[in-house]
PDB file of C-alpha atoms in Angstrom:
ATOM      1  CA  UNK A   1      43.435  44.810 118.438  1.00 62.00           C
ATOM      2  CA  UNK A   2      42.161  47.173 115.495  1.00 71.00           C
ATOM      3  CA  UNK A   3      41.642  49.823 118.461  1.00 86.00           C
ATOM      4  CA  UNK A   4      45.333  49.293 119.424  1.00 87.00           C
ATOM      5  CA  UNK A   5      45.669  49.871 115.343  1.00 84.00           C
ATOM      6  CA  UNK A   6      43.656  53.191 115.640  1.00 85.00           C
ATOM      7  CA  UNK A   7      45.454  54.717 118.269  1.00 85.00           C
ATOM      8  CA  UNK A   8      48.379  54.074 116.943  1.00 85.00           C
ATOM      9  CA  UNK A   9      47.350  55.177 113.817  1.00 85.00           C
ATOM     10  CA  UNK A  10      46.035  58.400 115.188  1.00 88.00           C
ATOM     11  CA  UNK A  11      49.299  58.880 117.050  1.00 89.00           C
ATOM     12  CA  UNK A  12      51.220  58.614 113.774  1.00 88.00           C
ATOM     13  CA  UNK A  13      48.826  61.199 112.341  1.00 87.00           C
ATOM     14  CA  UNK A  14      48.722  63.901 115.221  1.00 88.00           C
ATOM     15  CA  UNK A  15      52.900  63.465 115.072  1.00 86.00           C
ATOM     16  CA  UNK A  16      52.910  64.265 110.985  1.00 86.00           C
ATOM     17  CA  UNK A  17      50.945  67.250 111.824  1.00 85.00           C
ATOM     18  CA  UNK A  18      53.523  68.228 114.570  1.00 85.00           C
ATOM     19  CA  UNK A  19      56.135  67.681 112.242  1.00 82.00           C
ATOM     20  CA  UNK A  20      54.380  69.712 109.439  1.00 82.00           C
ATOM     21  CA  UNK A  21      54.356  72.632 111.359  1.00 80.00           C
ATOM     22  CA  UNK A  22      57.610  72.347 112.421  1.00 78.00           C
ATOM     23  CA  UNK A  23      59.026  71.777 109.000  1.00 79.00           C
ATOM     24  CA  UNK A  24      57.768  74.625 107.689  1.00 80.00           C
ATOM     25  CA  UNK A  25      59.495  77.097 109.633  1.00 82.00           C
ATOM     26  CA  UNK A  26      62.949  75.274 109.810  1.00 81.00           C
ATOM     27  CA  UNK A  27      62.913  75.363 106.045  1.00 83.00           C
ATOM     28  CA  UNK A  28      62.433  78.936 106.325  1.00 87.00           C
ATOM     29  CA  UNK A  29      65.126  79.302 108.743  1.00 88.00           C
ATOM     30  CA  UNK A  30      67.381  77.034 106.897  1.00 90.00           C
ATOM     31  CA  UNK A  31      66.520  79.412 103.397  1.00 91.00           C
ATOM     32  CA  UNK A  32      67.421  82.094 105.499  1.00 94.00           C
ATOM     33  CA  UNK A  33      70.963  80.855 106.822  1.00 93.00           C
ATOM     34  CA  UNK A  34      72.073  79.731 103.182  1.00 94.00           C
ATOM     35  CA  UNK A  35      70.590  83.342 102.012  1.00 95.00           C
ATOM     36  CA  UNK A  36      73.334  84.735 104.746  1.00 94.00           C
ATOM     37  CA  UNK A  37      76.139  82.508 104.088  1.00 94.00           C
ATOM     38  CA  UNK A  38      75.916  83.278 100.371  1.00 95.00           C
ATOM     39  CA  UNK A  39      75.906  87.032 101.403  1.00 94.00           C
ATOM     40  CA  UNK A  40      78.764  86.646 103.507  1.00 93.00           C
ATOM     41  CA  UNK A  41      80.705  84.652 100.959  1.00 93.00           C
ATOM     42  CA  UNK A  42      79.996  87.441  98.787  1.00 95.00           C
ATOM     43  CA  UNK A  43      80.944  89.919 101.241  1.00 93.00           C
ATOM     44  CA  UNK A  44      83.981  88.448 102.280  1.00 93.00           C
ATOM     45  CA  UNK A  45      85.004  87.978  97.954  1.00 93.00           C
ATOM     46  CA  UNK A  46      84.656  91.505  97.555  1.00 93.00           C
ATOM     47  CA  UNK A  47      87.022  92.577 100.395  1.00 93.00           C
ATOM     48  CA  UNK A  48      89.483  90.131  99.433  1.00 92.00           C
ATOM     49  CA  UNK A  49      89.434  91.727  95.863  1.00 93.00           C
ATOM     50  CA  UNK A  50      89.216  95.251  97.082  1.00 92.00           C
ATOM     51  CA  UNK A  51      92.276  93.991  99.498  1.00 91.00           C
ATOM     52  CA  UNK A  52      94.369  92.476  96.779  1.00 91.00           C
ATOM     53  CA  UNK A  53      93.945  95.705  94.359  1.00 93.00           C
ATOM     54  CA  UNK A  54      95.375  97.538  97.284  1.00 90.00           C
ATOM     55  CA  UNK A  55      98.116  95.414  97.483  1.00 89.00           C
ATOM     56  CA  UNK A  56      98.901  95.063  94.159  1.00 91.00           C
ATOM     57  CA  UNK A  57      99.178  98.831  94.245  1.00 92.00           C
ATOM     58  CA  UNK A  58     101.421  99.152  96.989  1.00 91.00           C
ATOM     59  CA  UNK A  59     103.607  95.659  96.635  1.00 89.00           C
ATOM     60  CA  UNK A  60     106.916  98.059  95.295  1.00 91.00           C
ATOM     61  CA  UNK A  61     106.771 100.478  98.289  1.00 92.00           C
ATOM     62  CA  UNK A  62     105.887  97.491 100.671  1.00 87.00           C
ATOM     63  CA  UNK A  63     108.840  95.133  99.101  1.00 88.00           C
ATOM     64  CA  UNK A  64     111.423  98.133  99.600  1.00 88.00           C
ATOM     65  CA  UNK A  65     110.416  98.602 102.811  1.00 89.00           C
ATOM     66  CA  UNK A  66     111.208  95.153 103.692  1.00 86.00           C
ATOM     67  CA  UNK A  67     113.682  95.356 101.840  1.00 84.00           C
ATOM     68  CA  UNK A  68     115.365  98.191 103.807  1.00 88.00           C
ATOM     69  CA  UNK A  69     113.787  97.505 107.244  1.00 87.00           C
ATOM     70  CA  UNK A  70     117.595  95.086 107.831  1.00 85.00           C
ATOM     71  CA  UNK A  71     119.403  98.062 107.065  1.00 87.00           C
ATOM     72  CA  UNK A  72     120.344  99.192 110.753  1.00 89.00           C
ATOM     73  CA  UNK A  73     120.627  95.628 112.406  1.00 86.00           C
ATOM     74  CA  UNK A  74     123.214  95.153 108.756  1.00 83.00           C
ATOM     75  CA  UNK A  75     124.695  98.183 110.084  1.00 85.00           C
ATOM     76  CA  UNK A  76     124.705  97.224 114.145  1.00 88.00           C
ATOM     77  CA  UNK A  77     126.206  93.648 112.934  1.00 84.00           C
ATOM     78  CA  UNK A  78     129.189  94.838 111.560  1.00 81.00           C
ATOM     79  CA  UNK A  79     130.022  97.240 114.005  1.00 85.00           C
ATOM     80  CA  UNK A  80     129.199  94.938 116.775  1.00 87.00           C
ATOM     81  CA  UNK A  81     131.504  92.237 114.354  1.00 81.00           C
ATOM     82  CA  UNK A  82     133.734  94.474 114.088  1.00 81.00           C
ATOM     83  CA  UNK A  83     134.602  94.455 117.526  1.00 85.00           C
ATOM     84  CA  UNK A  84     134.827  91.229 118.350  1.00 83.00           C
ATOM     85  CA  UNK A  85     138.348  90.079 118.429  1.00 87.00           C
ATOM     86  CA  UNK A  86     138.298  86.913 116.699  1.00 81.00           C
ATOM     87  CA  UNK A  87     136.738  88.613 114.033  1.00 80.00           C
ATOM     88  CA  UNK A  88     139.693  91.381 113.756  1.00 80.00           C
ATOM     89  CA  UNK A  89     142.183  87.956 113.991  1.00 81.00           C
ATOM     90  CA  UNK A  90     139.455  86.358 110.596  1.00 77.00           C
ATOM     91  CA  UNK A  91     139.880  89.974 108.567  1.00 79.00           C
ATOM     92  CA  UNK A  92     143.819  89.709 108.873  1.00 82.00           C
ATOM     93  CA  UNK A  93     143.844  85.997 108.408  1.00 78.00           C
ATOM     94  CA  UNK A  94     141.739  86.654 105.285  1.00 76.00           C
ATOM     95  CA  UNK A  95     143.903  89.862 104.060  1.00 81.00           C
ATOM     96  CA  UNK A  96     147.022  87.552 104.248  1.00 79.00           C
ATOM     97  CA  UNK A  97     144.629  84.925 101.812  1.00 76.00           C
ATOM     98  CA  UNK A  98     144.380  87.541  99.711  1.00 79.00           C
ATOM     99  CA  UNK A  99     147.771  89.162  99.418  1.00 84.00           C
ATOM    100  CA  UNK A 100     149.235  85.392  98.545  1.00 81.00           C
ATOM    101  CA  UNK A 101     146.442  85.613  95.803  1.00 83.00           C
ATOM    102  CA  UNK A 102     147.848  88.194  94.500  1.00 86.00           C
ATOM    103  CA  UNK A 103     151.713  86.848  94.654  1.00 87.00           C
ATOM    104  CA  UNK A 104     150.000  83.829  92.884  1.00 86.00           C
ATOM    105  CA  UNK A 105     148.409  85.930  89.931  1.00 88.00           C
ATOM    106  CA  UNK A 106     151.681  87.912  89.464  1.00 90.00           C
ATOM    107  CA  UNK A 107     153.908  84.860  89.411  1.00 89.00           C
ATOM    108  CA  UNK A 108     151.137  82.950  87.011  1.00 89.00           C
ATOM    109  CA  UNK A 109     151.538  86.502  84.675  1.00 90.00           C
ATOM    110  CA  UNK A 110     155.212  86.197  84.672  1.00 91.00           C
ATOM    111  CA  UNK A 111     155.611  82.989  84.324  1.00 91.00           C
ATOM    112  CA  UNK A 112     153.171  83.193  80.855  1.00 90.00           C
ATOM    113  CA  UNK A 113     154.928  86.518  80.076  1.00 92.00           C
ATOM    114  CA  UNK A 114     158.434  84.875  79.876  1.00 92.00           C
ATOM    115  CA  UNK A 115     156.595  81.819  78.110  1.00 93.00           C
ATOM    116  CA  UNK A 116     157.044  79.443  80.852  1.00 91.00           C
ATOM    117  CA  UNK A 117     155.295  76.482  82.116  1.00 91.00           C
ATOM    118  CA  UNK A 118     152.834  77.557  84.723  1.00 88.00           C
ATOM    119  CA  UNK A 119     154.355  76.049  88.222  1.00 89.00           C
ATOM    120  CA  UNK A 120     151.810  78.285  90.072  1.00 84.00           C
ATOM    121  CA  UNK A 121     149.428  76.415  92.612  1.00 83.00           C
ATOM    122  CA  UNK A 122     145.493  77.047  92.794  1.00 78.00           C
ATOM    123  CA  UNK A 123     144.640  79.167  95.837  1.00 69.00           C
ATOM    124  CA  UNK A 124     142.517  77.095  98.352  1.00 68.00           C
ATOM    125  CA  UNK A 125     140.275  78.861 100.453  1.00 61.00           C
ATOM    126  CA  UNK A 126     140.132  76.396 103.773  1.00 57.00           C
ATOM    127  CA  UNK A 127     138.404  78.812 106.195  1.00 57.00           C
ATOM    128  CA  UNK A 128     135.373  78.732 103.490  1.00 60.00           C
ATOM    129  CA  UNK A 129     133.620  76.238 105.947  1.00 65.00           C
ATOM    130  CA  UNK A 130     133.661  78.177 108.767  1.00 65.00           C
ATOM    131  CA  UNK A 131     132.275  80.800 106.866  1.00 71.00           C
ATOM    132  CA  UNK A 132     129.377  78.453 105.412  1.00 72.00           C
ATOM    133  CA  UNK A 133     128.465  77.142 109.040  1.00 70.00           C
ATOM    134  CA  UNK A 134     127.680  80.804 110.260  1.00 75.00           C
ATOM    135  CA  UNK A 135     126.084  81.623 106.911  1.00 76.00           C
ATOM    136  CA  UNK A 136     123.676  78.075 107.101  1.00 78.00           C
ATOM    137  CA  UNK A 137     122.925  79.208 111.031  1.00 74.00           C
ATOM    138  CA  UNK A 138     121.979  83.075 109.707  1.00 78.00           C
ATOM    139  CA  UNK A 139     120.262  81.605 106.746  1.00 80.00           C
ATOM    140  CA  UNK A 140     118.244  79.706 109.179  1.00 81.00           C
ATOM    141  CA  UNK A 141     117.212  82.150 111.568  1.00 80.00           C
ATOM    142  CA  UNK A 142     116.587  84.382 108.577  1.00 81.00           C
ATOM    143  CA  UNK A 143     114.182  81.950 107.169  1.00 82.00           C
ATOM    144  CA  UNK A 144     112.189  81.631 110.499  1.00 83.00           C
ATOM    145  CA  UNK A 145     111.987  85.533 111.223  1.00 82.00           C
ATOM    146  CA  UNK A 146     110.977  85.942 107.476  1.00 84.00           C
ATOM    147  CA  UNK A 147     108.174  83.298 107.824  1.00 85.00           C
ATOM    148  CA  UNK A 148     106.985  85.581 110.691  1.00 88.00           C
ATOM    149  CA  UNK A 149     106.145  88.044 108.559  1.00 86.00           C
ATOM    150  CA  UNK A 150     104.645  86.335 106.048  1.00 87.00           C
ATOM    151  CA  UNK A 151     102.107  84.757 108.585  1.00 90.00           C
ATOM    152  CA  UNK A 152     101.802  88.804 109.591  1.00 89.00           C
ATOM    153  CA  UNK A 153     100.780  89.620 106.052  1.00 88.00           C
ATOM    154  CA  UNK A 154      98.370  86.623 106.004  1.00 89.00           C
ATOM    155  CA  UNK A 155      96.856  87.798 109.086  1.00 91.00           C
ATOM    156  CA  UNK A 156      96.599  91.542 108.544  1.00 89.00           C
ATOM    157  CA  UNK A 157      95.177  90.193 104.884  1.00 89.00           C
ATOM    158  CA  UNK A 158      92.579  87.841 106.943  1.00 90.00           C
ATOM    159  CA  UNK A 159      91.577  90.457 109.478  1.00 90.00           C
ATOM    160  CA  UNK A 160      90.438  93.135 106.774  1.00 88.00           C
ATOM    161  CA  UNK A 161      89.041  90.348 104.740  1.00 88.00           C
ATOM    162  CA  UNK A 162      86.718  89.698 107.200  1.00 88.00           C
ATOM    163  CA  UNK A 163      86.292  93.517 108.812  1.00 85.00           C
ATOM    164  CA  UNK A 164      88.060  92.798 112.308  1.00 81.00           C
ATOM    165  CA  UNK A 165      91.199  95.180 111.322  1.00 71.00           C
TER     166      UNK A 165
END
């Protein structure tokens, strides 16, 4: 039994010198890959400042660009709108809106100029919904294409953050 003891004992010897020499090295190695990572995050800081300086330069010319970058489809939709004959029927139906607004205001005027009660009715505005349903569906779309870009920007910022622009 005590030989059974020594070899085992031996065997638990021979293994911590295995593992001692082993150690060494993979602390070494594991020095070295924090030694990089910190370099990188370092790295990888500086670019994103160096980035965000640039931008912070350019953000006016950048925002007016977007800005303007609608300007010909805003141009294309209304004469592409324009053609459309429902939309020729919606311009007169709204012209005729407005003209009664304007028989309303006079009459209101007169009505206070002679020092009259005021009989005049409120002008309701009933194709206003029709208006709002388009406007919530472009708002929409609007939104998504917008969102688009800003994952763009994120990604153009990402890519020279980390030198693959």
């Amino acid at each position: 039994m005590a030989s059974e003891i020594e070899k085992a004992a031996e065997r638990v010897a021979k293994l911590r010198a295995q593992a001692e020499k082993v150690s060494a090295p993979l602390a070494d190695a594991e020095a070295q890959l924090r030694e990089a990572q910190e370099a990188e995050t370092a790295r990888r800081a500086e670019r994103a400042a160096v980035y965000n300086r640039g931008f912070v330069k350019t953000w006016r010319e950048r925002a007016d660009e977007a800005a303007h970058s609608g300007d010909a489809a805003h141009a294309r939709f209304y004469e592409v709108l324009s053609d459309e004959p429902w939309f020729a029927a919606f311009v007169e139906y709204r012209a005729a809106r407005h003209k009664r607004r304007h028989v309303l205001d006079k009459a209101e005027s007169a009505q206070r100029a002679l020092g009259e009660v005021v009989t005049v009715p409120e002008q309701r505005w009933y194709d206003a919904s029709l208006l709002d349903d388009i406007l919530s569906h472009a708002d929409k779309k609007a939104s998504e294409l917008a969102a688009e870009f800003s994952r763009e920007l994120d990604e153009k910022r990402e890519a020279y953050i980390s030198g693959t622009e």
